[in-house]
Coordinates of C-alpha atoms in Angstrom, one line a residue:
F1 CA 114.5 165.4 -53.8
R2 CA 114.6 165.7 -57.5
F3 CA 111.5 164.9 -59.6
Q4 CA 111.4 163.7 -63.3
H5 CA 108.7 165.5 -65.2
E6 CA 108.3 163.9 -68.6
T7 CA 111.6 164.8 -70.3
Y8 CA 113.3 167.0 -67.7
W9 CA 114.4 166.8 -64.0
S10 CA 113.5 169.3 -61.3
E11 CA 116.0 171.2 -59.3
E12 CA 116.9 169.6 -56.0
V13 CA 114.4 170.7 -53.3
P14 CA 113.4 169.7 -49.8
D15 CA 110.1 167.9 -49.2
T16 CA 107.1 170.2 -49.4
Y17 CA 106.1 168.8 -46.0
A18 CA 109.5 169.3 -44.4
R19 CA 109.1 170.0 -40.6
A20 CA 112.7 171.1 -40.1
V21 CA 115.3 172.6 -42.4
G22 CA 118.9 173.6 -42.3
A23 CA 120.3 177.2 -42.6
N24 CA 118.3 179.2 -45.1
G25 CA 116.0 176.3 -45.9
K26 CA 118.4 174.6 -48.4
R27 CA 118.0 171.1 -47.0
G28 CA 115.2 169.3 -45.3
M29 CA 116.0 167.7 -41.9
I30 CA 114.6 164.5 -40.4
V31 CA 113.9 165.2 -36.7
D32 CA 112.6 163.3 -33.7
L33 CA 110.0 165.9 -32.6
K34 CA 109.6 164.4 -29.1
S35 CA 113.3 165.2 -28.5
T36 CA 112.5 168.9 -29.1
N37 CA 110.0 169.2 -26.3
P38 CA 111.1 171.5 -23.5
S39 CA 110.6 170.6 -19.9
N40 CA 107.0 170.1 -18.9
W41 CA 105.8 170.4 -22.5
E42 CA 103.4 167.5 -21.9
T43 CA 101.6 169.6 -19.3
D44 CA 101.3 172.7 -21.4
T45 CA 97.7 173.8 -21.8
R46 CA 95.9 176.7 -23.5
P47 CA 94.9 179.5 -21.1
P48 CA 91.1 179.4 -20.5
M49 CA 88.8 181.1 -23.0
A50 CA 85.0 180.9 -22.8
D51 CA 84.2 182.4 -26.2
L52 CA 86.0 183.8 -29.3
A53 CA 84.4 187.2 -28.5
D54 CA 86.6 187.4 -25.4
A55 CA 89.9 187.8 -27.4
I56 CA 92.0 190.9 -27.2
I57 CA 94.8 190.6 -29.8
Y58 CA 98.3 192.2 -29.8
E59 CA 100.1 192.0 -33.1
A60 CA 103.9 191.9 -33.0
H61 CA 107.1 190.9 -34.8
V62 CA 109.5 188.7 -32.7
R63 CA 112.5 190.8 -33.4
D64 CA 110.8 194.2 -32.9
L65 CA 109.9 193.4 -29.3
T66 CA 113.4 192.8 -28.0
I67 CA 116.0 194.0 -30.4
S68 CA 116.3 197.6 -29.0
P69 CA 119.2 198.2 -26.5
S70 CA 116.5 199.6 -24.2
S71 CA 114.7 196.3 -24.0
G72 CA 116.9 194.8 -21.3
V73 CA 116.7 191.4 -23.0
E74 CA 119.7 189.2 -23.3
T75 CA 118.9 187.1 -26.4
K76 CA 117.7 189.9 -28.5
G77 CA 115.6 189.3 -31.6
K78 CA 115.1 185.6 -30.8
F79 CA 112.3 183.3 -29.6
L80 CA 114.2 182.9 -26.3
G81 CA 114.5 186.6 -25.9
L82 CA 110.8 187.0 -26.1
A83 CA 110.5 184.2 -23.6
Q84 CA 112.7 186.0 -21.1
T85 CA 111.0 187.4 -18.0
N86 CA 112.0 190.1 -15.5
T87 CA 113.3 192.4 -18.2
R88 CA 113.4 196.2 -17.6
S89 CA 114.1 199.4 -19.6
P90 CA 116.7 201.9 -18.3
Q91 CA 113.8 203.6 -16.5
D92 CA 112.9 200.3 -14.8
E93 CA 109.7 199.9 -16.8
K94 CA 108.7 196.3 -17.7
T95 CA 109.6 195.3 -21.3
G96 CA 109.1 192.3 -23.6
L97 CA 107.0 189.5 -22.2
D98 CA 106.4 191.2 -18.8
H99 CA 105.1 194.3 -20.6
I100 CA 102.7 192.3 -22.7
K101 CA 101.4 190.5 -19.6
E102 CA 101.1 193.8 -17.7
L103 CA 99.1 195.3 -20.6
G104 CA 96.5 192.5 -20.1
I105 CA 95.9 191.3 -23.7
T106 CA 94.7 187.7 -24.2
H107 CA 96.4 186.8 -27.6
L108 CA 99.9 187.5 -28.9
H109 CA 99.7 187.5 -32.7
L110 CA 103.2 186.9 -34.1
L111 CA 104.1 188.0 -37.6
P112 CA 105.5 185.1 -39.8
I113 CA 107.6 182.6 -37.9
Y114 CA 107.6 179.8 -40.5
N115 CA 110.7 179.6 -42.7
F116 CA 110.9 182.5 -45.1
M117 CA 113.4 183.4 -47.8
S118 CA 114.3 187.0 -47.5
V119 CA 117.0 187.0 -44.8
D120 CA 120.3 185.2 -44.6
E121 CA 119.9 183.3 -41.3
T122 CA 123.7 182.8 -41.0
A123 CA 124.5 186.5 -41.1
A124 CA 124.9 188.0 -37.6
D125 CA 125.7 191.6 -38.4
G126 CA 122.2 192.8 -37.7
T127 CA 121.8 194.7 -41.0
Q128 CA 119.0 192.4 -42.3
Y129 CA 115.3 192.7 -41.6
N130 CA 112.0 191.4 -43.0
W131 CA 108.5 190.8 -41.8
G132 CA 108.6 187.4 -43.4
Y133 CA 105.6 187.4 -45.9
D134 CA 107.6 185.4 -48.4
P135 CA 107.1 181.8 -47.5
Q136 CA 109.8 179.2 -48.3
H137 CA 108.8 176.2 -46.2
Y138 CA 105.3 176.3 -44.6
N139 CA 105.9 173.6 -41.9
A140 CA 109.4 174.6 -40.7
L141 CA 110.4 177.4 -38.4
E142 CA 112.5 180.4 -39.4
G143 CA 116.1 180.0 -38.3
W144 CA 116.7 183.7 -38.0
Y145 CA 114.8 183.6 -34.7
A146 CA 116.8 180.6 -33.3
T147 CA 120.1 180.7 -31.5
D148 CA 121.5 178.2 -34.0
P149 CA 120.0 178.4 -37.6
H150 CA 122.0 175.4 -38.7
K151 CA 120.1 173.0 -36.5
G152 CA 116.4 172.8 -37.2
N153 CA 115.7 171.1 -33.9
T154 CA 117.0 174.2 -32.1
S155 CA 114.4 176.5 -33.5
I156 CA 111.7 173.9 -32.7
R157 CA 112.7 173.6 -29.1
E158 CA 113.1 177.3 -28.6
F159 CA 109.8 178.2 -30.2
K160 CA 108.0 175.6 -28.1
Q161 CA 109.7 177.1 -25.0
L162 CA 108.3 180.5 -26.0
V163 CA 104.8 179.1 -26.4
H164 CA 105.0 177.3 -23.1
T165 CA 106.2 180.5 -21.4
L166 CA 103.4 182.5 -22.9
H167 CA 100.8 180.0 -21.9
K168 CA 102.0 180.0 -18.3
A169 CA 101.7 183.8 -18.4
G170 CA 98.0 183.4 -19.5
I171 CA 98.6 184.5 -23.1
R172 CA 97.5 182.6 -26.1
V173 CA 99.5 182.5 -29.3
V174 CA 98.4 183.4 -32.8
M175 CA 100.5 182.5 -35.9
D176 CA 100.4 184.7 -39.0
V177 CA 100.1 182.3 -42.0
V178 CA 100.6 183.1 -45.6
Y179 CA 99.1 180.3 -47.6
N180 CA 98.0 182.7 -50.4
H181 CA 101.4 182.8 -52.2
T182 CA 105.1 181.7 -51.9
G183 CA 108.2 183.7 -51.9
Y184 CA 109.7 181.9 -54.9
T185 CA 107.6 181.0 -57.9
R186 CA 109.2 178.7 -60.5
E187 CA 112.0 177.9 -58.0
S188 CA 109.5 177.0 -55.1
V189 CA 109.3 173.5 -53.6
F190 CA 105.8 173.2 -55.0
E191 CA 106.5 174.2 -58.6
Q192 CA 109.6 172.0 -58.7
S193 CA 107.7 169.0 -57.2
A194 CA 104.4 169.3 -59.1
P195 CA 104.7 171.8 -61.9
G196 CA 101.5 173.7 -62.7
Y197 CA 99.5 172.2 -59.9
F198 CA 99.8 174.4 -56.7
Y199 CA 99.3 177.8 -58.4
R200 CA 96.6 179.5 -60.4
F201 CA 97.3 180.7 -63.9
A202 CA 96.0 183.5 -66.1
P203 CA 94.3 182.7 -69.4
N204 CA 97.6 183.4 -71.3
G205 CA 99.4 180.7 -69.2
T206 CA 101.3 183.0 -66.9
F207 CA 101.2 182.8 -63.1
S208 CA 98.2 184.8 -61.9
N209 CA 99.1 187.4 -59.2
A210 CA 96.3 188.3 -56.8
S211 CA 98.9 188.5 -54.1
G212 CA 101.0 191.2 -55.8
C213 CA 104.0 189.0 -55.1
G214 CA 104.3 187.0 -58.4
N215 CA 101.9 184.1 -57.8
E216 CA 98.8 182.9 -56.0
I217 CA 98.1 179.5 -54.4
A218 CA 95.3 177.4 -56.0
S219 CA 93.7 176.4 -52.7
E220 CA 90.6 175.0 -54.4
R221 CA 92.5 172.0 -55.8
P222 CA 92.1 168.9 -53.7
M223 CA 95.8 168.2 -52.8
V224 CA 96.5 171.9 -52.3
R225 CA 93.5 172.2 -49.9
Q226 CA 94.7 169.0 -48.1
Y227 CA 98.2 170.4 -47.8
I228 CA 96.9 173.6 -46.2
I229 CA 94.7 171.7 -43.8
D230 CA 97.5 169.3 -42.9
S231 CA 99.8 172.2 -42.3
I232 CA 97.4 174.0 -40.0
R233 CA 96.6 170.9 -38.1
Y234 CA 100.4 170.2 -37.6
W235 CA 101.0 173.7 -36.2
A236 CA 98.0 173.5 -33.8
K237 CA 98.8 170.1 -32.5
E238 CA 102.6 170.0 -32.4
Y239 CA 103.1 173.6 -31.2
H240 CA 99.9 174.0 -29.2
L241 CA 99.0 177.2 -31.2
D242 CA 95.8 179.0 -30.3
G243 CA 95.0 180.9 -33.5
F244 CA 95.8 181.6 -37.1
R245 CA 95.7 185.0 -38.9
F246 CA 95.5 184.5 -42.7
D247 CA 97.4 186.9 -44.9
L248 CA 95.3 188.0 -48.0
M249 CA 92.6 185.5 -47.0
G250 CA 90.6 186.8 -49.9
I251 CA 92.7 184.7 -52.3
L252 CA 91.8 181.4 -50.6
D253 CA 88.5 179.7 -51.4
I254 CA 85.6 179.6 -48.9
E255 CA 85.4 175.8 -48.8
T256 CA 89.0 175.4 -47.8
M257 CA 88.7 178.0 -45.0
N258 CA 85.5 176.3 -43.7
Q259 CA 87.3 172.9 -43.7
I260 CA 90.1 174.4 -41.7
R261 CA 87.6 175.6 -39.2
A262 CA 86.0 172.2 -38.9
E263 CA 89.5 170.5 -38.5
L264 CA 90.5 172.9 -35.8
D265 CA 87.2 172.4 -34.0
T266 CA 88.2 168.8 -33.4
I267 CA 91.3 170.1 -31.6
D268 CA 89.8 173.1 -29.7
P269 CA 86.8 175.1 -30.9
T270 CA 88.3 178.3 -29.2
I271 CA 91.2 178.4 -31.6
L272 CA 90.9 181.7 -33.4
I273 CA 90.8 182.1 -37.2
Y274 CA 90.8 185.5 -38.8
G275 CA 92.3 187.2 -41.9
E276 CA 92.4 189.9 -44.5
G277 CA 89.3 189.7 -46.5
W278 CA 90.9 191.1 -49.6
T279 CA 93.6 190.5 -52.2
G280 CA 96.6 192.4 -53.6
G281 CA 95.3 192.2 -57.2
L282 CA 92.9 190.4 -59.5
S283 CA 92.4 186.7 -59.3
P284 CA 91.0 184.3 -62.0
Y285 CA 89.1 182.4 -59.4
P286 CA 85.5 183.7 -59.0
D287 CA 85.0 186.4 -56.3
N288 CA 81.9 184.7 -54.9
L289 CA 83.9 181.6 -54.1
R290 CA 86.8 183.3 -52.2
A291 CA 87.0 184.3 -48.6
M292 CA 86.6 188.0 -49.3
K293 CA 85.3 190.3 -46.5
Y294 CA 81.9 190.6 -48.2
N295 CA 81.6 186.8 -48.2
T296 CA 82.2 186.6 -44.4
M297 CA 78.5 185.5 -44.0
E298 CA 79.5 182.2 -45.7
L299 CA 82.5 181.6 -43.4
Q300 CA 82.0 179.5 -40.3
R301 CA 83.3 181.3 -37.2
I302 CA 86.1 182.9 -39.2
G303 CA 86.8 186.6 -38.7
S304 CA 87.7 189.4 -41.2
F305 CA 89.4 192.7 -40.6
S306 CA 87.2 195.8 -40.7
D307 CA 89.0 198.3 -43.0
D308 CA 85.7 200.2 -42.8
Y309 CA 86.3 201.0 -39.1
R310 CA 90.0 201.4 -39.4
D311 CA 89.8 204.2 -42.0
A312 CA 86.8 205.8 -40.5
I313 CA 88.7 206.3 -37.3
K314 CA 92.0 207.6 -38.7
G315 CA 91.5 208.4 -42.4
H316 CA 92.3 206.4 -45.6
W317 CA 95.2 204.0 -45.1
S318 CA 97.0 205.1 -48.4
S319 CA 96.8 208.8 -47.8
E320 CA 99.3 210.4 -45.4
Y321 CA 97.1 213.5 -45.1
E322 CA 93.5 212.3 -45.0
R323 CA 91.9 212.5 -41.6
G324 CA 89.4 210.4 -39.8
F325 CA 86.8 210.8 -37.0
A326 CA 89.5 210.7 -34.3
S327 CA 91.5 213.4 -36.1
G328 CA 88.5 215.7 -36.7
Q329 CA 87.1 214.8 -40.1
M330 CA 83.3 215.0 -40.4
G331 CA 81.2 212.6 -42.3
Y332 CA 82.3 209.3 -40.7
E333 CA 79.6 209.1 -38.1
E334 CA 77.6 206.2 -39.7
S335 CA 80.9 204.4 -40.4
I336 CA 81.8 204.7 -36.7
K337 CA 78.4 203.3 -35.7
F338 CA 79.0 200.5 -38.2
G339 CA 82.2 199.7 -36.4
V340 CA 80.7 199.9 -33.0
V341 CA 78.3 197.0 -33.8
G342 CA 81.1 195.0 -35.4
A343 CA 79.8 195.3 -39.0
T344 CA 76.6 193.4 -38.1
I345 CA 73.1 194.4 -38.9
H346 CA 71.6 197.1 -36.7
P347 CA 68.3 199.0 -37.3
Q348 CA 69.8 202.5 -36.4
I349 CA 72.6 202.5 -39.1
N350 CA 72.2 204.2 -42.4
Y351 CA 74.3 201.9 -44.6
N352 CA 74.3 204.3 -47.5
W353 CA 76.6 206.5 -45.5
V354 CA 79.1 203.8 -44.4
N355 CA 82.4 204.5 -46.1
Y356 CA 83.0 201.2 -47.9
S357 CA 80.4 198.5 -47.1
K358 CA 76.8 199.5 -48.0
Q359 CA 75.4 196.5 -46.1
P360 CA 76.5 194.5 -43.0
W361 CA 79.0 191.8 -43.8
S362 CA 79.6 190.0 -40.5
P363 CA 77.2 187.3 -39.2
C364 CA 78.2 187.9 -35.6
P365 CA 80.6 190.3 -33.6
S366 CA 83.3 187.7 -33.1
Q367 CA 83.7 187.5 -36.9
T368 CA 84.8 191.1 -37.1
V369 CA 88.4 192.2 -36.2
N370 CA 88.4 195.9 -35.2
Y371 CA 91.7 197.8 -35.5
V372 CA 93.1 201.2 -36.2
S373 CA 96.7 200.3 -37.1
C374 CA 98.9 197.2 -37.7
H375 CA 102.3 196.3 -39.1
D376 CA 101.2 197.6 -42.5
N377 CA 101.2 201.3 -43.3
H378 CA 101.9 204.1 -40.8
T379 CA 101.8 203.6 -37.1
L380 CA 98.8 205.4 -35.6
W381 CA 101.2 208.0 -34.0
D382 CA 102.9 208.7 -37.4
K383 CA 99.6 208.8 -39.2
L384 CA 98.3 211.5 -36.8
S385 CA 101.5 213.5 -37.0
L386 CA 101.3 213.5 -40.8
S387 CA 97.6 214.1 -41.2
V388 CA 97.3 216.7 -38.4
P389 CA 100.7 218.4 -38.4
E390 CA 99.3 221.5 -36.6
A391 CA 98.2 219.4 -33.6
S392 CA 100.2 219.7 -30.3
I393 CA 101.7 216.6 -28.7
D394 CA 98.9 216.9 -26.1
D395 CA 96.2 216.9 -28.8
R396 CA 97.8 214.1 -30.7
L397 CA 97.7 212.0 -27.5
K398 CA 94.0 212.8 -27.1
M399 CA 93.4 211.6 -30.6
Q400 CA 95.5 208.4 -30.0
K401 CA 93.5 207.7 -26.8
L402 CA 90.2 208.3 -28.5
A403 CA 91.0 206.0 -31.4
L404 CA 92.1 203.2 -29.1
A405 CA 89.1 203.7 -26.9
M406 CA 86.8 203.3 -29.9
V407 CA 88.5 200.0 -30.8
L408 CA 88.4 198.7 -27.2
T409 CA 84.8 199.6 -26.5
S410 CA 83.2 198.3 -29.7
Q411 CA 81.7 194.9 -30.4
G412 CA 84.0 192.5 -32.2
L413 CA 87.6 191.4 -31.6
P414 CA 90.0 194.3 -30.9
L415 CA 93.5 194.1 -32.4
L416 CA 96.3 196.4 -31.2
H417 CA 99.5 197.1 -33.1
S418 CA 102.5 196.5 -30.7
G419 CA 103.7 199.7 -29.2
V420 CA 100.5 201.7 -30.0
E421 CA 100.0 201.9 -26.3
M422 CA 103.2 204.0 -26.0
A423 CA 103.0 206.1 -29.2
R424 CA 105.2 203.8 -31.3
T425 CA 106.8 205.6 -34.2
K426 CA 108.5 204.2 -37.4
H427 CA 109.7 207.7 -38.2
N428 CA 107.0 208.1 -40.8
S429 CA 107.9 205.0 -42.8
H430 CA 104.7 203.5 -44.3
N431 CA 106.1 200.2 -45.4
S432 CA 108.9 199.0 -43.2
Y433 CA 108.9 195.4 -44.2
N434 CA 112.6 195.3 -45.1
Q435 CA 113.9 198.4 -43.3
P436 CA 116.4 198.3 -40.4
D437 CA 115.9 197.8 -36.7
A438 CA 116.3 201.5 -36.2
I439 CA 112.9 202.0 -37.9
N440 CA 111.1 198.8 -36.8
Q441 CA 112.2 198.2 -33.2
I442 CA 110.1 199.1 -30.2
D443 CA 111.9 201.8 -28.3
W444 CA 111.2 201.0 -24.7
L445 CA 112.1 204.5 -23.6
Q446 CA 108.7 205.5 -25.1
K447 CA 107.0 203.7 -22.3
S448 CA 108.2 206.1 -19.6
R449 CA 107.7 209.1 -21.9
Y450 CA 104.1 208.2 -22.6
K451 CA 103.2 206.3 -19.4
G452 CA 99.9 208.1 -19.2
L453 CA 98.9 206.6 -22.6
F454 CA 100.1 203.2 -21.5
N455 CA 98.0 203.3 -18.3
Y456 CA 95.0 204.5 -20.3
V457 CA 95.1 201.6 -22.7
K458 CA 95.9 199.1 -20.0
S459 CA 92.8 200.3 -18.0
L460 CA 90.6 200.1 -21.1
I461 CA 91.7 196.5 -21.6
S462 CA 90.9 195.8 -18.0
L463 CA 87.5 197.5 -18.4
R464 CA 86.7 195.4 -21.4
K465 CA 87.7 192.1 -19.7
S466 CA 85.7 193.0 -16.6
H467 CA 82.5 193.8 -18.5
P468 CA 81.0 191.3 -20.9
A469 CA 78.6 194.0 -22.3
F470 CA 81.5 195.0 -24.6
R471 CA 81.8 191.4 -25.8
M472 CA 78.4 190.4 -26.8
R473 CA 78.1 186.9 -28.5
S474 CA 75.5 187.5 -31.2
T475 CA 74.1 190.0 -33.7
E476 CA 70.7 189.6 -32.0
A477 CA 72.1 190.5 -28.6
V478 CA 73.8 193.6 -30.1
A479 CA 70.6 194.8 -31.8
K480 CA 68.6 194.2 -28.6
H481 CA 70.9 195.7 -26.0
L482 CA 72.8 198.5 -27.9
E483 CA 71.0 201.7 -28.8
F484 CA 72.5 204.8 -30.4
L485 CA 71.8 208.2 -28.9
P486 CA 70.2 210.8 -31.2
S487 CA 72.7 213.6 -32.1
Q488 CA 72.4 216.5 -34.4
W489 CA 76.1 217.3 -34.3
A490 CA 79.0 216.0 -36.5
L491 CA 81.9 214.2 -34.9
L492 CA 79.7 213.0 -32.0
V493 CA 78.6 209.4 -31.6
G494 CA 77.0 208.0 -28.4
F495 CA 75.4 204.7 -27.5
L496 CA 73.7 203.0 -24.6
I497 CA 74.3 199.4 -23.7
K498 CA 71.3 198.4 -21.6
N499 CA 69.6 195.7 -19.6
H500 CA 72.6 193.9 -18.2
A501 CA 73.8 193.0 -21.7
N502 CA 75.6 189.6 -21.9
N503 CA 75.0 189.2 -18.1
D504 CA 77.0 192.3 -17.3
P505 CA 76.7 193.4 -13.6
W506 CA 76.2 196.9 -14.9
D507 CA 72.6 197.6 -16.1
K508 CA 73.2 200.7 -18.3
I509 CA 76.5 201.8 -19.9
L510 CA 76.8 205.0 -21.9
V511 CA 79.7 205.4 -24.3
I512 CA 80.2 208.7 -26.1
Y513 CA 83.0 209.6 -28.7
N514 CA 83.7 213.3 -29.5
G515 CA 86.1 213.7 -32.4
S516 CA 85.7 217.5 -32.5
K517 CA 88.3 220.0 -31.2
Q518 CA 85.4 221.6 -29.4
E519 CA 83.3 220.6 -26.4
Q520 CA 80.0 219.2 -27.5
A521 CA 76.6 218.8 -26.0
I522 CA 74.5 215.6 -26.0
Q523 CA 71.2 214.5 -24.5
I524 CA 71.5 211.4 -22.3
P525 CA 68.8 209.5 -20.3
E526 CA 67.8 211.2 -17.1
G527 CA 69.2 210.0 -13.8
E528 CA 72.5 209.9 -12.0
W529 CA 75.5 208.5 -13.8
V530 CA 79.0 207.5 -12.6
I531 CA 81.9 208.5 -14.9
V532 CA 84.3 205.5 -15.3
A533 CA 86.3 206.9 -18.2
N534 CA 87.1 210.3 -19.6
R535 CA 89.9 211.5 -21.9
N536 CA 92.5 211.2 -19.2
T537 CA 91.5 208.4 -17.0
V538 CA 89.8 205.0 -17.0
D539 CA 88.8 203.7 -13.5
N540 CA 86.4 200.9 -12.7
R541 CA 85.9 202.4 -9.2
G542 CA 84.4 205.6 -10.6
I543 CA 85.8 209.1 -11.2
D544 CA 82.9 211.4 -10.7
L545 CA 79.1 211.6 -10.5
I546 CA 76.9 213.6 -12.9
A547 CA 73.2 213.9 -13.7
G548 CA 71.4 213.8 -17.1
P549 CA 69.8 214.7 -19.4
N550 CA 72.1 217.5 -20.5
L551 CA 75.7 216.6 -20.8
K552 CA 78.8 218.2 -22.2
I553 CA 81.7 216.1 -23.4
Q554 CA 85.2 217.4 -23.7
A555 CA 86.9 217.9 -27.0
I556 CA 88.7 214.9 -28.6
S557 CA 87.6 212.4 -25.9
T558 CA 85.7 209.3 -24.9
L559 CA 83.3 209.4 -22.0
I560 CA 82.0 206.2 -20.4
L561 CA 79.2 206.4 -17.8
V562 CA 77.4 203.8 -15.7
D563 CA 74.0 204.2 -14.1
K564 CA 74.5 205.0 -10.4
E565 CA 72.2 202.2 -9.1
S566 CA 73.8 199.2 -10.7
F567 CA 77.3 200.7 -10.3
Y568 CA 77.0 200.8 -6.5
D569 CA 75.3 197.5 -6.4
T570 CA 78.5 195.9 -7.7
M571 CA 80.9 197.8 -5.4

């Protein structure tokens, strides 16, 4: 289309609502969507999910998962490659989809798969790479992940096949969406179609830039809001998607986000919505009207990432050398407690000592996303190697296990960065968005090298899924059933989950984190306790039997105990 605006004509651009595009998004394509449905698509159903709090999210990039020569995948870097089953590493370890299924997560969060502008889809030399946070067409798929980028219907069919395969494997699919800005500004389909309407502007008339990418979307305007809602509805219905992660959600207005929630509830109320409750810069739109983390109380069943917990566990995200609780830094104990209860209100937390938030910001645990690493910044393994360079590989593994145990035993939604379960490294790169496969790919040889770590994380996931006490539904339940143990020592946090919380078969569960390089002592309730997790092993069947009230916990470790009576009642 070309549009006449008063005295001038726009550049030729595809329709803003285009559902398919040709190579590199230069042309819109009219497509019969029914013809793109793979076999048995009409019978595709979402895997069962009782409550949002039951989600365990695994964040991944389509290409990263399969591009390595060690992946054993045939169609590497593509939707179909991720849909391939029965793939193995040279050491005969499961890779790709089979690995994700083996790990036991509930949701696969895919970095942007809509059509973005930063790669030449027709180039097959393998030298290009991008995460895709530069949207070009919001309603069309990225041809880079298709076997034929020239035919828009190919990418649609192949992505539907991936979704269908994941659903059959019991895995829900989350789409990473970037409605806060576009890759192009003046050249974008929006600005060419309706100049000055889709974007916010600074007082001097220039494009405002809360995204840090040159522009920001004016989501509060009626037709922009309607466009975003229409787009989300389309992805959820046409592609059967199960969740949406909003990039820089703090740029979007609260009313738009709540209308998205209401729209998705008419399709399936268990569809996840969560996002980054911050911006990449200042916005002219008022802070109190935007979906910032500290406004989460005004969001309806929409989650925000907890940077409080992330940085308390590993140290500040922007400092290579700053340490956190898991790497031996004192002073984060109240921040860890804040993370344990999912940023909700709890009578035993001194909010003055929480690192960022001086008051609870989440209305319920399922509106808090707990994580220690993601695609942004260093991988956890690299962060630990840089911040604790004197640590041995063995000690670094203990820190990695402790950090992941904290995420997986806290209230809220846990999110794991792909490969964190096998010590993924990006060779100390902190911002790999456009770096080559050699930096970004998952090296599947790591799985056999760090099989103990993989088994530990897999078992923690199994423990969480088996015991609803780690997945309480309300703030009131957390305050009632979760009690912190008194401790006079730094780098030691313990808590008791009691009275069959959330109808858990176990009556009392003790969880203790020791971030110190030294063994530490703590007082626990009297009685006999069954150890189900220590720093090396997680086993629902029990590891050992101990008695309170005096307990010593190993250096750099997590200890999980269950009262003997209820443990054996469930055996």
